[in-house]
Amino acid sequence: MDSQPVADLEVAILGAGMSGLCMAIQLQRAGIRDFVVLEKSAGIGGTWWDNRYPGAQVDVPAPAYSFSFAPNPHWTHRFADAHEIQAYQQRLVEQHGLLPHIRLGRAVVEAGFDAEAGRWRLRLDDGSALSARFFVCSTGPLSRPRWPDIAGLAEFRGHLLHSARWPADADLAGRRVGVIGTGSSAAQLVPAIAPTAARLTVFQRTPNWILPRLDRRYGRLDRWLTRLPPYAALARQAWVQLLELGRRGFDEGTLARRLMTRTAAAHLRRQVADPALRARLTPTYPLGCKRIIYSNDYYRALALPRSGLVTAPIQAVTAGGVRTADGHEHELDALVCATGFDTVRPLAGLRITGLGGQTLDQAWHAGPSAYLGLTVPGFPNLFLTLGPNTGTGHTSTLLFIEPQVAHVLACMRRVRREGRRWIVVRADVFAAQDAALQQRLAGSVWSHCSSWYRDGNGRIFAIWPGFTAEYVKAVRRPDPAAYELG
Ligand code: N01
């Protein structure tokens, strides 16, 4: 790939994950070929490049985890694994001729808006610079691993790993392994490593709600049918509608909620025979508050003879393992931190300066927020995909990406068509939308526990509270009155 610094471009995209690739494809379709995709990792895929721990899979059905314009006849299961998804992304890159636009292993360290020229000026970690009229940050909320704030972590002499930075050569077979965390990542990697570990100890701070995973293998017929565009579109749409019904499960008093809670309780009863273990695995917060886990083998992995669940709080990590508050020393050869992501500071490490010298960190002093998750007052020609409050707990994130990209393109077209230098969201429009959103989130299911959806003050900054259709309608075509041009 080209290692020369590029100069003046129309668009710079940060991140070669799902949303960055979608942006690049749609730019090309719109006839805008003067763009670059800057990716800090050594490969394509974003979260699917980074999260390659054993057992990594998506938890929405694959037909809905494909773009509407790119059905994938290669899925082998309803729930695709990380390798298949990364291969899908790689194929998108090849089919759409994106390779010449992608610069791997390049991180942007500084981005400043030059209001006079109407351009973003970017500085990269290799010292090179470029400018682009539009800057699209497609880094998503789950790109920066969060290490646990536990005393002594640096003292550990065994193999220390994070689920989101899994080394390809990690081999935990025959080792005494500890796993900190019980979220989606842990629920997938624990069953994958439990059968071969000498001993597996899971350190649980909070139990989670787990629903069965209704997986199935896709056979030759499925794959043949998916090559027929009407079938692929129908199958995708059927899943989209079914998943949308699940959104009701997050509302108090609904039938969907009762069904989901009962199913999760029955799943636990069926899979865990020991009442004492079952009690320790029973959540004390309402279903849906944290991300729901879909697994058929997590509970079973915990019940294996060489597995153990520790619920005593961790006091410290020591050179030889983990010490818990009950005074127990758990000796370990490897310690896996499945402790999630720094979602509160999604663009930390990159200084973004908008109008009047204001940095994005300053604008976000009370936490990340953006108009419909996409644009920030004071930051012209800057767009976020999968930005604040566009996460979803019930459906495919790709359903949010496509309308976001359509919105961004419409804004770009408007600037070009009207011969202007920049476009920026009106501060009053943003403030009104954000206030309404926060009002709606207050008292919602997500306000009843701590999770990566909330910051330290309890503000819910990551999740979209409504149905997908509502978001799509609000976003697909930008309201011209919401924006100012300069
Ligand atoms: O991270 P998490 P994740 N001491 O933040 C615990 C997506 N995803 O990587 O709940 C002890 O959910 C923490 O405990 P608690 C998906 O959106 C999707 O698992 O804070 N424990 C928790 O148990 C998901 O929601 C898939 O009490 C500590 C865990 O670490 C998101 O990524 C697969 C601790 C962190 O859970 C994040 O999931 C994987 C400490 N100091 C991920 N600090 C799919 O299937 C943290 N914990 C698509």
mmCIF file of C-alpha atoms in Angstrom, residues 13-336:
data_model
loop_
_atom_site.group_PDB
_atom_site.id
_atom_site.type_symbol
_atom_site.label_atom_id
_atom_site.label_comp_id
_atom_site.label_asym_id
_atom_site.label_seq_id
_atom_site.Cartn_x
_atom_site.Cartn_y
_atom_site.Cartn_z
ATOM 1 C CA ILE A 13 -12.276 8.773 6.890
ATOM 2 C CA LEU A 14 -10.919 7.545 10.180
ATOM 3 C CA GLY A 15 -11.280 3.804 10.648
ATOM 4 C CA ALA A 16 -11.655 0.837 8.293
ATOM 5 C CA GLY A 17 -14.392 -0.917 10.241
ATOM 6 C CA MET A 18 -17.982 -1.434 9.131
ATOM 7 C CA SER A 19 -18.965 2.239 9.168
ATOM 8 C CA GLY A 20 -15.744 3.524 7.586
ATOM 9 C CA LEU A 21 -16.043 1.002 4.769
ATOM 10 C CA CYS A 22 -19.716 1.836 4.218
ATOM 11 C CA MET A 23 -18.800 5.537 4.019
ATOM 12 C CA ALA A 24 -16.052 4.798 1.496
ATOM 13 C CA ILE A 25 -18.321 2.634 -0.683
ATOM 14 C CA GLN A 26 -21.076 5.229 -0.748
ATOM 15 C CA LEU A 27 -18.644 8.036 -1.535
ATOM 16 C CA GLN A 28 -17.506 6.088 -4.545
ATOM 17 C CA ARG A 29 -21.059 5.432 -5.615
ATOM 18 C CA ALA A 30 -21.712 9.162 -5.366
ATOM 19 C CA GLY A 31 -18.781 9.772 -7.700
ATOM 20 C CA ILE A 32 -16.485 11.174 -4.992
ATOM 21 C CA ARG A 33 -13.218 9.310 -5.444
ATOM 22 C CA ASP A 34 -10.907 11.785 -3.790
ATOM 23 C CA PHE A 35 -10.830 10.206 -0.315
ATOM 24 C CA VAL A 36 -8.617 8.274 2.043
ATOM 25 C CA VAL A 37 -9.383 5.769 4.806
ATOM 26 C CA LEU A 38 -6.883 5.980 7.672
ATOM 27 C CA GLU A 39 -6.719 2.901 9.883
ATOM 28 C CA LYS A 40 -4.505 2.615 12.953
ATOM 29 C CA SER A 41 -4.490 -1.200 12.933
ATOM 30 C CA ALA A 42 -2.510 -3.407 10.587
ATOM 31 C CA GLY A 43 -5.620 -4.815 8.930
ATOM 32 C CA ILE A 44 -9.149 -4.090 7.782
ATOM 33 C CA GLY A 45 -12.183 -4.701 9.958
ATOM 34 C CA GLY A 46 -12.193 -2.313 12.930
ATOM 35 C CA THR A 47 -13.693 -4.114 15.901
ATOM 36 C CA TRP A 48 -13.594 -7.393 13.937
ATOM 37 C CA TRP A 49 -9.881 -7.013 13.351
ATOM 38 C CA ASP A 50 -9.245 -6.166 17.004
ATOM 39 C CA ASN A 51 -11.600 -8.662 18.664
ATOM 40 C CA ARG A 52 -10.229 -12.007 17.615
ATOM 41 C CA TYR A 53 -10.333 -13.783 20.951
ATOM 42 C CA PRO A 54 -11.385 -17.444 20.769
ATOM 43 C CA GLY A 55 -15.135 -17.725 20.270
ATOM 44 C CA ALA A 56 -15.669 -14.142 19.007
ATOM 45 C CA GLN A 57 -18.974 -13.961 17.137
ATOM 46 C CA VAL A 58 -21.688 -11.474 16.341
ATOM 47 C CA ASP A 59 -24.908 -11.757 18.298
ATOM 48 C CA VAL A 60 -27.376 -10.674 15.629
ATOM 49 C CA PRO A 61 -28.317 -12.948 12.713
ATOM 50 C CA ALA A 62 -25.853 -12.611 9.837
ATOM 51 C CA PRO A 63 -28.426 -11.604 7.168
ATOM 52 C CA ALA A 64 -29.081 -8.482 9.250
ATOM 53 C CA TYR A 65 -25.356 -8.093 9.830
ATOM 54 C CA SER A 66 -24.765 -7.564 6.108
ATOM 55 C CA PHE A 67 -25.259 -4.276 4.288
ATOM 56 C CA SER A 68 -28.476 -3.970 2.294
ATOM 57 C CA PHE A 69 -26.359 -3.458 -0.833
ATOM 58 C CA ALA A 70 -24.029 -6.390 -0.147
ATOM 59 C CA PRO A 71 -25.752 -9.635 0.860
ATOM 60 C CA ASN A 72 -23.258 -12.344 1.713
ATOM 61 C CA PRO A 73 -23.781 -15.854 0.342
ATOM 62 C CA HIS A 74 -20.749 -17.104 2.288
ATOM 63 C CA TRP A 75 -22.133 -17.060 5.846
ATOM 64 C CA THR A 76 -21.776 -20.540 7.302
ATOM 65 C CA HIS A 77 -23.967 -19.971 10.374
ATOM 66 C CA ARG A 78 -26.826 -17.721 11.405
ATOM 67 C CA PHE A 79 -24.413 -16.135 13.905
ATOM 68 C CA ALA A 80 -21.199 -15.406 12.049
ATOM 69 C CA ASP A 81 -17.822 -15.560 13.755
ATOM 70 C CA ALA A 82 -15.199 -12.812 13.748
ATOM 71 C CA HIS A 83 -13.148 -14.444 10.966
ATOM 72 C CA GLU A 84 -16.140 -14.698 8.622
ATOM 73 C CA ILE A 85 -17.102 -11.112 9.281
ATOM 74 C CA GLN A 86 -13.579 -9.884 8.682
ATOM 75 C CA ALA A 87 -13.524 -11.898 5.429
ATOM 76 C CA TYR A 88 -16.815 -10.209 4.433
ATOM 77 C CA GLN A 89 -15.226 -6.809 5.069
ATOM 78 C CA GLN A 90 -12.133 -7.791 3.104
ATOM 79 C CA ARG A 91 -14.328 -8.828 0.165
ATOM 80 C CA LEU A 92 -16.171 -5.494 0.307
ATOM 81 C CA VAL A 93 -12.823 -3.744 0.039
ATOM 82 C CA GLU A 94 -11.808 -5.823 -2.959
ATOM 83 C CA GLN A 95 -15.164 -5.736 -4.760
ATOM 84 C CA HIS A 96 -15.439 -1.978 -4.421
ATOM 85 C CA GLY A 97 -11.811 -1.270 -5.282
ATOM 86 C CA LEU A 98 -11.148 0.457 -1.969
ATOM 87 C CA LEU A 99 -7.634 -0.859 -1.475
ATOM 88 C CA PRO A 100 -5.840 2.107 -3.090
ATOM 89 C CA HIS A 101 -7.709 4.439 -0.702
ATOM 90 C CA ILE A 102 -6.796 2.638 2.514
ATOM 91 C CA ARG A 103 -3.713 3.486 4.578
ATOM 92 C CA LEU A 104 -3.143 0.856 7.262
ATOM 93 C CA GLY A 105 -1.135 1.381 10.420
ATOM 94 C CA ARG A 106 -1.781 5.132 10.385
ATOM 95 C CA ALA A 107 -3.217 6.959 13.358
ATOM 96 C CA VAL A 108 -4.325 10.576 13.230
ATOM 97 C CA VAL A 109 -2.969 12.458 16.231
ATOM 98 C CA GLU A 110 -4.278 15.940 15.530
ATOM 99 C CA ALA A 111 -7.066 17.440 13.451
ATOM 100 C CA GLY A 112 -7.766 21.153 13.265
ATOM 101 C CA PHE A 113 -10.403 22.990 11.230
ATOM 102 C CA ASP A 114 -9.131 25.831 9.082
ATOM 103 C CA ALA A 115 -12.246 28.010 8.803
ATOM 104 C CA GLU A 116 -10.683 30.300 6.206
ATOM 105 C CA ALA A 117 -10.037 27.448 3.799
ATOM 106 C CA GLY A 118 -12.957 25.298 4.966
ATOM 107 C CA ARG A 119 -10.657 22.326 5.407
ATOM 108 C CA TRP A 120 -9.563 19.901 8.098
ATOM 109 C CA ARG A 121 -5.821 19.728 8.546
ATOM 110 C CA LEU A 122 -4.697 16.353 9.888
ATOM 111 C CA ARG A 123 -1.401 15.283 11.372
ATOM 112 C CA LEU A 124 -0.580 11.580 11.409
ATOM 113 C CA ASP A 125 1.575 9.601 13.806
ATOM 114 C CA ASP A 126 4.307 9.131 11.194
ATOM 115 C CA GLY A 127 4.739 12.902 10.988
ATOM 116 C CA SER A 128 2.954 13.264 7.645
ATOM 117 C CA ALA A 129 0.073 15.651 7.117
ATOM 118 C CA LEU A 130 -2.928 15.941 4.874
ATOM 119 C CA SER A 131 -5.930 18.142 4.459
ATOM 120 C CA ALA A 132 -9.479 17.199 3.621
ATOM 121 C CA ARG A 133 -12.634 19.216 3.177
ATOM 122 C CA PHE A 134 -14.657 16.684 5.162
ATOM 123 C CA PHE A 135 -13.493 14.587 8.113
ATOM 124 C CA VAL A 136 -15.507 11.486 9.009
ATOM 125 C CA CYS A 137 -14.647 9.760 12.290
ATOM 126 C CA SER A 138 -15.750 6.170 11.956
ATOM 127 C CA THR A 139 -14.014 4.794 15.012
ATOM 128 C CA GLY A 140 -17.163 3.549 16.759
ATOM 129 C CA PRO A 141 -17.604 3.293 20.526
ATOM 130 C CA LEU A 142 -15.745 -0.007 21.011
ATOM 131 C CA SER A 143 -12.273 0.762 19.734
ATOM 132 C CA ARG A 144 -10.253 1.546 22.863
ATOM 133 C CA PRO A 145 -9.798 -1.407 25.257
ATOM 134 C CA ARG A 146 -10.340 -0.654 28.933
ATOM 135 C CA TRP A 147 -7.954 -2.302 31.368
ATOM 136 C CA PRO A 148 -9.374 -2.765 34.849
ATOM 137 C CA ASP A 149 -8.314 -0.347 37.517
ATOM 138 C CA ILE A 150 -7.020 -3.050 39.890
ATOM 139 C CA ALA A 151 -3.998 -2.677 42.156
ATOM 140 C CA GLY A 152 -1.014 -4.770 41.129
ATOM 141 C CA LEU A 153 -2.066 -5.511 37.531
ATOM 142 C CA ALA A 154 1.374 -4.496 36.273
ATOM 143 C CA GLU A 155 3.012 -6.873 38.781
ATOM 144 C CA PHE A 156 1.492 -10.002 37.247
ATOM 145 C CA ARG A 157 4.274 -12.277 35.959
ATOM 146 C CA GLY A 158 2.102 -14.647 33.950
ATOM 147 C CA HIS A 159 0.536 -13.990 30.548
ATOM 148 C CA LEU A 160 -1.656 -10.869 30.704
ATOM 149 C CA LEU A 161 -4.208 -10.496 27.912
ATOM 150 C CA HIS A 162 -7.127 -8.273 26.946
ATOM 151 C CA SER A 163 -10.025 -9.760 24.987
ATOM 152 C CA ALA A 164 -9.913 -6.867 22.504
ATOM 153 C CA ARG A 165 -6.187 -7.257 21.710
ATOM 154 C CA TRP A 166 -5.844 -11.017 21.459
ATOM 155 C CA PRO A 167 -2.433 -12.151 20.176
ATOM 156 C CA ALA A 168 -2.756 -14.662 17.331
ATOM 157 C CA ASP A 169 -0.264 -17.012 19.032
ATOM 158 C CA ALA A 170 -1.865 -17.037 22.512
ATOM 159 C CA ASP A 171 -2.151 -20.621 23.715
ATOM 160 C CA LEU A 172 -3.945 -21.164 26.991
ATOM 161 C CA ALA A 173 -4.247 -24.943 26.781
ATOM 162 C CA GLY A 174 -2.982 -26.667 29.906
ATOM 163 C CA ARG A 175 -2.677 -23.358 31.793
ATOM 164 C CA ARG A 176 -4.384 -22.036 34.884
ATOM 165 C CA VAL A 177 -6.411 -19.165 33.431
ATOM 166 C CA GLY A 178 -8.280 -16.365 35.171
ATOM 167 C CA VAL A 179 -10.882 -14.248 33.378
ATOM 168 C CA ILE A 180 -11.969 -10.879 34.778
ATOM 169 C CA GLY A 181 -15.382 -9.776 33.501
ATOM 170 C CA THR A 182 -18.648 -11.413 32.571
ATOM 171 C CA GLY A 183 -19.886 -9.306 29.633
ATOM 172 C CA SER A 184 -20.443 -10.375 26.006
ATOM 173 C CA SER A 185 -16.720 -10.910 25.366
ATOM 174 C CA ALA A 186 -16.194 -13.111 28.441
ATOM 175 C CA ALA A 187 -19.366 -15.088 27.711
ATOM 176 C CA GLN A 188 -17.913 -15.996 24.312
ATOM 177 C CA LEU A 189 -14.308 -16.637 25.241
ATOM 178 C CA VAL A 190 -14.936 -18.610 28.466
ATOM 179 C CA PRO A 191 -16.612 -21.579 26.688
ATOM 180 C CA ALA A 192 -13.902 -21.489 24.014
ATOM 181 C CA ILE A 193 -10.989 -21.814 26.453
ATOM 182 C CA ALA A 194 -12.594 -23.800 29.304
ATOM 183 C CA PRO A 195 -12.302 -27.300 27.731
ATOM 184 C CA THR A 196 -8.514 -27.141 27.339
ATOM 185 C CA ALA A 197 -7.442 -24.984 30.296
ATOM 186 C CA ALA A 198 -5.876 -26.790 33.258
ATOM 187 C CA ARG A 199 -8.143 -24.665 35.434
ATOM 188 C CA LEU A 200 -10.433 -21.753 34.578
ATOM 189 C CA THR A 201 -11.443 -19.166 37.166
ATOM 190 C CA VAL A 202 -13.996 -16.517 36.240
ATOM 191 C CA PHE A 203 -14.008 -13.406 38.431
ATOM 192 C CA GLN A 204 -17.540 -12.020 38.348
ATOM 193 C CA ARG A 205 -18.406 -8.589 39.704
ATOM 194 C CA THR A 206 -21.941 -8.543 38.289
ATOM 195 C CA PRO A 207 -23.961 -11.451 36.857
ATOM 196 C CA ASN A 208 -25.637 -10.855 33.502
ATOM 197 C CA TRP A 209 -28.892 -11.804 31.848
ATOM 198 C CA ILE A 210 -28.359 -14.535 29.289
ATOM 199 C CA LEU A 211 -30.782 -15.638 26.589
ATOM 200 C CA PRO A 212 -30.422 -18.763 24.423
ATOM 201 C CA ARG A 213 -28.637 -18.328 21.133
ATOM 202 C CA LEU A 214 -30.810 -19.727 18.358
ATOM 203 C CA ASP A 215 -28.004 -20.579 15.981
ATOM 204 C CA ARG A 216 -28.113 -22.868 12.987
ATOM 205 C CA ARG A 217 -25.747 -23.914 10.232
ATOM 206 C CA TYR A 218 -26.372 -22.419 6.775
ATOM 207 C CA GLY A 219 -26.352 -25.164 4.162
ATOM 208 C CA ARG A 220 -25.869 -25.149 0.405
ATOM 209 C CA LEU A 221 -29.503 -24.219 -0.162
ATOM 210 C CA ASP A 222 -29.252 -21.147 2.089
ATOM 211 C CA ARG A 223 -26.132 -20.051 0.283
ATOM 212 C CA TRP A 224 -27.654 -20.621 -3.155
ATOM 213 C CA LEU A 225 -30.794 -18.720 -2.201
ATOM 214 C CA THR A 226 -28.786 -15.808 -0.813
ATOM 215 C CA ARG A 227 -27.271 -15.336 -4.267
ATOM 216 C CA LEU A 228 -30.778 -14.404 -5.483
ATOM 217 C CA PRO A 229 -31.198 -10.701 -4.674
ATOM 218 C CA PRO A 230 -34.963 -10.858 -3.911
ATOM 219 C CA TYR A 231 -34.431 -13.731 -1.446
ATOM 220 C CA ALA A 232 -31.466 -12.003 0.221
ATOM 221 C CA ALA A 233 -33.482 -8.793 0.602
ATOM 222 C CA LEU A 234 -36.497 -10.653 1.982
ATOM 223 C CA ALA A 235 -34.453 -12.701 4.483
ATOM 224 C CA ARG A 236 -32.687 -9.556 5.685
ATOM 225 C CA GLN A 237 -35.928 -7.644 6.019
ATOM 226 C CA ALA A 238 -37.587 -10.520 7.910
ATOM 227 C CA TRP A 239 -34.772 -10.482 10.485
ATOM 228 C CA VAL A 240 -34.843 -6.699 10.725
ATOM 229 C CA GLN A 241 -38.552 -6.772 11.547
ATOM 230 C CA LEU A 242 -38.187 -9.634 14.018
ATOM 231 C CA LEU A 243 -35.334 -7.907 15.829
ATOM 232 C CA GLU A 244 -37.378 -4.710 15.922
ATOM 233 C CA LEU A 245 -40.076 -6.572 17.881
ATOM 234 C CA GLY A 246 -37.403 -7.311 20.479
ATOM 235 C CA ARG A 247 -37.090 -3.570 21.179
ATOM 236 C CA ARG A 248 -40.327 -3.858 23.171
ATOM 237 C CA GLY A 249 -38.412 -6.058 25.611
ATOM 238 C CA PHE A 250 -36.718 -2.952 27.008
ATOM 239 C CA ASP A 251 -40.022 -1.366 28.067
ATOM 240 C CA GLU A 252 -41.550 -2.032 31.477
ATOM 241 C CA GLY A 253 -44.815 -3.987 31.479
ATOM 242 C CA THR A 254 -44.668 -5.323 27.919
ATOM 243 C CA LEU A 255 -45.367 -8.880 26.854
ATOM 244 C CA ALA A 256 -41.972 -9.012 25.103
ATOM 245 C CA ARG A 257 -40.277 -8.071 28.373
ATOM 246 C CA ARG A 258 -42.114 -10.748 30.351
ATOM 247 C CA LEU A 259 -41.266 -13.364 27.721
ATOM 248 C CA MET A 260 -37.587 -12.422 27.593
ATOM 249 C CA THR A 261 -37.203 -12.338 31.392
ATOM 250 C CA ARG A 262 -38.934 -15.704 31.785
ATOM 251 C CA THR A 263 -36.880 -17.251 28.985
ATOM 252 C CA ALA A 264 -33.641 -16.052 30.601
ATOM 253 C CA ALA A 265 -34.684 -17.418 34.023
ATOM 254 C CA ALA A 266 -35.662 -20.779 32.486
ATOM 255 C CA HIS A 267 -32.376 -20.884 30.555
ATOM 256 C CA LEU A 268 -30.451 -20.483 33.827
ATOM 257 C CA ARG A 269 -32.592 -23.113 35.582
ATOM 258 C CA ARG A 270 -32.138 -25.587 32.736
ATOM 259 C CA GLN A 271 -28.398 -25.152 32.410
ATOM 260 C CA VAL A 272 -27.278 -24.768 36.026
ATOM 261 C CA ALA A 273 -28.339 -27.580 38.330
ATOM 262 C CA ASP A 274 -26.616 -26.329 41.479
ATOM 263 C CA PRO A 275 -28.983 -23.878 43.268
ATOM 264 C CA ALA A 276 -26.108 -22.092 45.015
ATOM 265 C CA LEU A 277 -24.282 -21.444 41.722
ATOM 266 C CA ARG A 278 -27.594 -20.444 40.133
ATOM 267 C CA ALA A 279 -28.177 -17.869 42.860
ATOM 268 C CA ARG A 280 -24.760 -16.335 42.246
ATOM 269 C CA LEU A 281 -25.504 -16.150 38.511
ATOM 270 C CA THR A 282 -28.869 -14.429 38.973
ATOM 271 C CA PRO A 283 -28.795 -10.732 38.042
ATOM 272 C CA THR A 284 -30.112 -8.194 40.519
ATOM 273 C CA TYR A 285 -30.876 -5.502 37.938
ATOM 274 C CA PRO A 286 -33.605 -5.467 35.261
ATOM 275 C CA LEU A 287 -33.018 -7.345 32.015
ATOM 276 C CA GLY A 288 -31.705 -5.119 29.234
ATOM 277 C CA CYS A 289 -30.007 -2.582 31.500
ATOM 278 C CA LYS A 290 -26.637 -4.010 30.528
ATOM 279 C CA ARG A 291 -26.200 -5.552 27.121
ATOM 280 C CA ILE A 292 -28.091 -8.887 26.989
ATOM 281 C CA ILE A 293 -25.871 -11.899 26.337
ATOM 282 C CA TYR A 294 -26.864 -14.685 23.946
ATOM 283 C CA SER A 295 -25.155 -17.961 24.785
ATOM 284 C CA ASN A 296 -25.874 -21.678 24.992
ATOM 285 C CA ASP A 297 -22.528 -22.670 26.450
ATOM 286 C CA TYR A 298 -21.401 -20.066 28.990
ATOM 287 C CA TYR A 299 -23.274 -21.555 31.959
ATOM 288 C CA ARG A 300 -22.214 -25.038 30.912
ATOM 289 C CA ALA A 301 -18.563 -23.979 30.751
ATOM 290 C CA LEU A 302 -18.811 -22.675 34.324
ATOM 291 C CA ALA A 303 -20.182 -26.012 35.472
ATOM 292 C CA LEU A 304 -17.226 -28.001 34.063
ATOM 293 C CA PRO A 305 -15.183 -29.793 36.767
ATOM 294 C CA ARG A 306 -12.083 -27.660 36.139
ATOM 295 C CA SER A 307 -13.991 -24.330 36.103
ATOM 296 C CA GLY A 308 -14.829 -22.060 39.001
ATOM 297 C CA LEU A 309 -16.816 -18.875 39.517
ATOM 298 C CA VAL A 310 -15.443 -16.421 42.036
ATOM 299 C CA THR A 311 -17.778 -13.697 43.265
ATOM 300 C CA ALA A 312 -15.659 -12.371 46.118
ATOM 301 C CA PRO A 313 -14.396 -8.926 45.028
ATOM 302 C CA ILE A 314 -10.874 -8.762 43.626
ATOM 303 C CA GLN A 315 -8.537 -7.089 46.086
ATOM 304 C CA ALA A 316 -5.352 -7.088 44.027
ATOM 305 C CA VAL A 317 -3.485 -8.766 41.244
ATOM 306 C CA THR A 318 -0.232 -10.249 42.516
ATOM 307 C CA ALA A 319 2.845 -11.610 40.749
ATOM 308 C CA GLY A 320 1.343 -15.098 40.861
ATOM 309 C CA GLY A 321 -2.388 -14.499 40.389
ATOM 310 C CA VAL A 322 -5.356 -12.753 41.948
ATOM 311 C CA ARG A 323 -6.122 -12.103 45.609
ATOM 312 C CA THR A 324 -9.772 -11.748 46.515
ATOM 313 C CA ALA A 325 -11.338 -9.950 49.476
ATOM 314 C CA ASP A 326 -12.035 -13.281 51.241
ATOM 315 C CA GLY A 327 -8.249 -13.690 51.558
ATOM 316 C CA HIS A 328 -8.008 -16.370 48.877
ATOM 317 C CA GLU A 329 -4.966 -16.378 46.545
ATOM 318 C CA HIS A 330 -5.892 -17.695 43.082
ATOM 319 C CA GLU A 331 -2.712 -18.884 41.398
ATOM 320 C CA LEU A 332 -2.736 -18.265 37.657
ATOM 321 C CA ASP A 333 -0.526 -18.724 34.611
ATOM 322 C CA ALA A 334 -2.615 -16.385 32.464
ATOM 323 C CA LEU A 335 -4.997 -13.556 33.269
ATOM 324 C CA VAL A 336 -7.537 -12.427 30.667
#
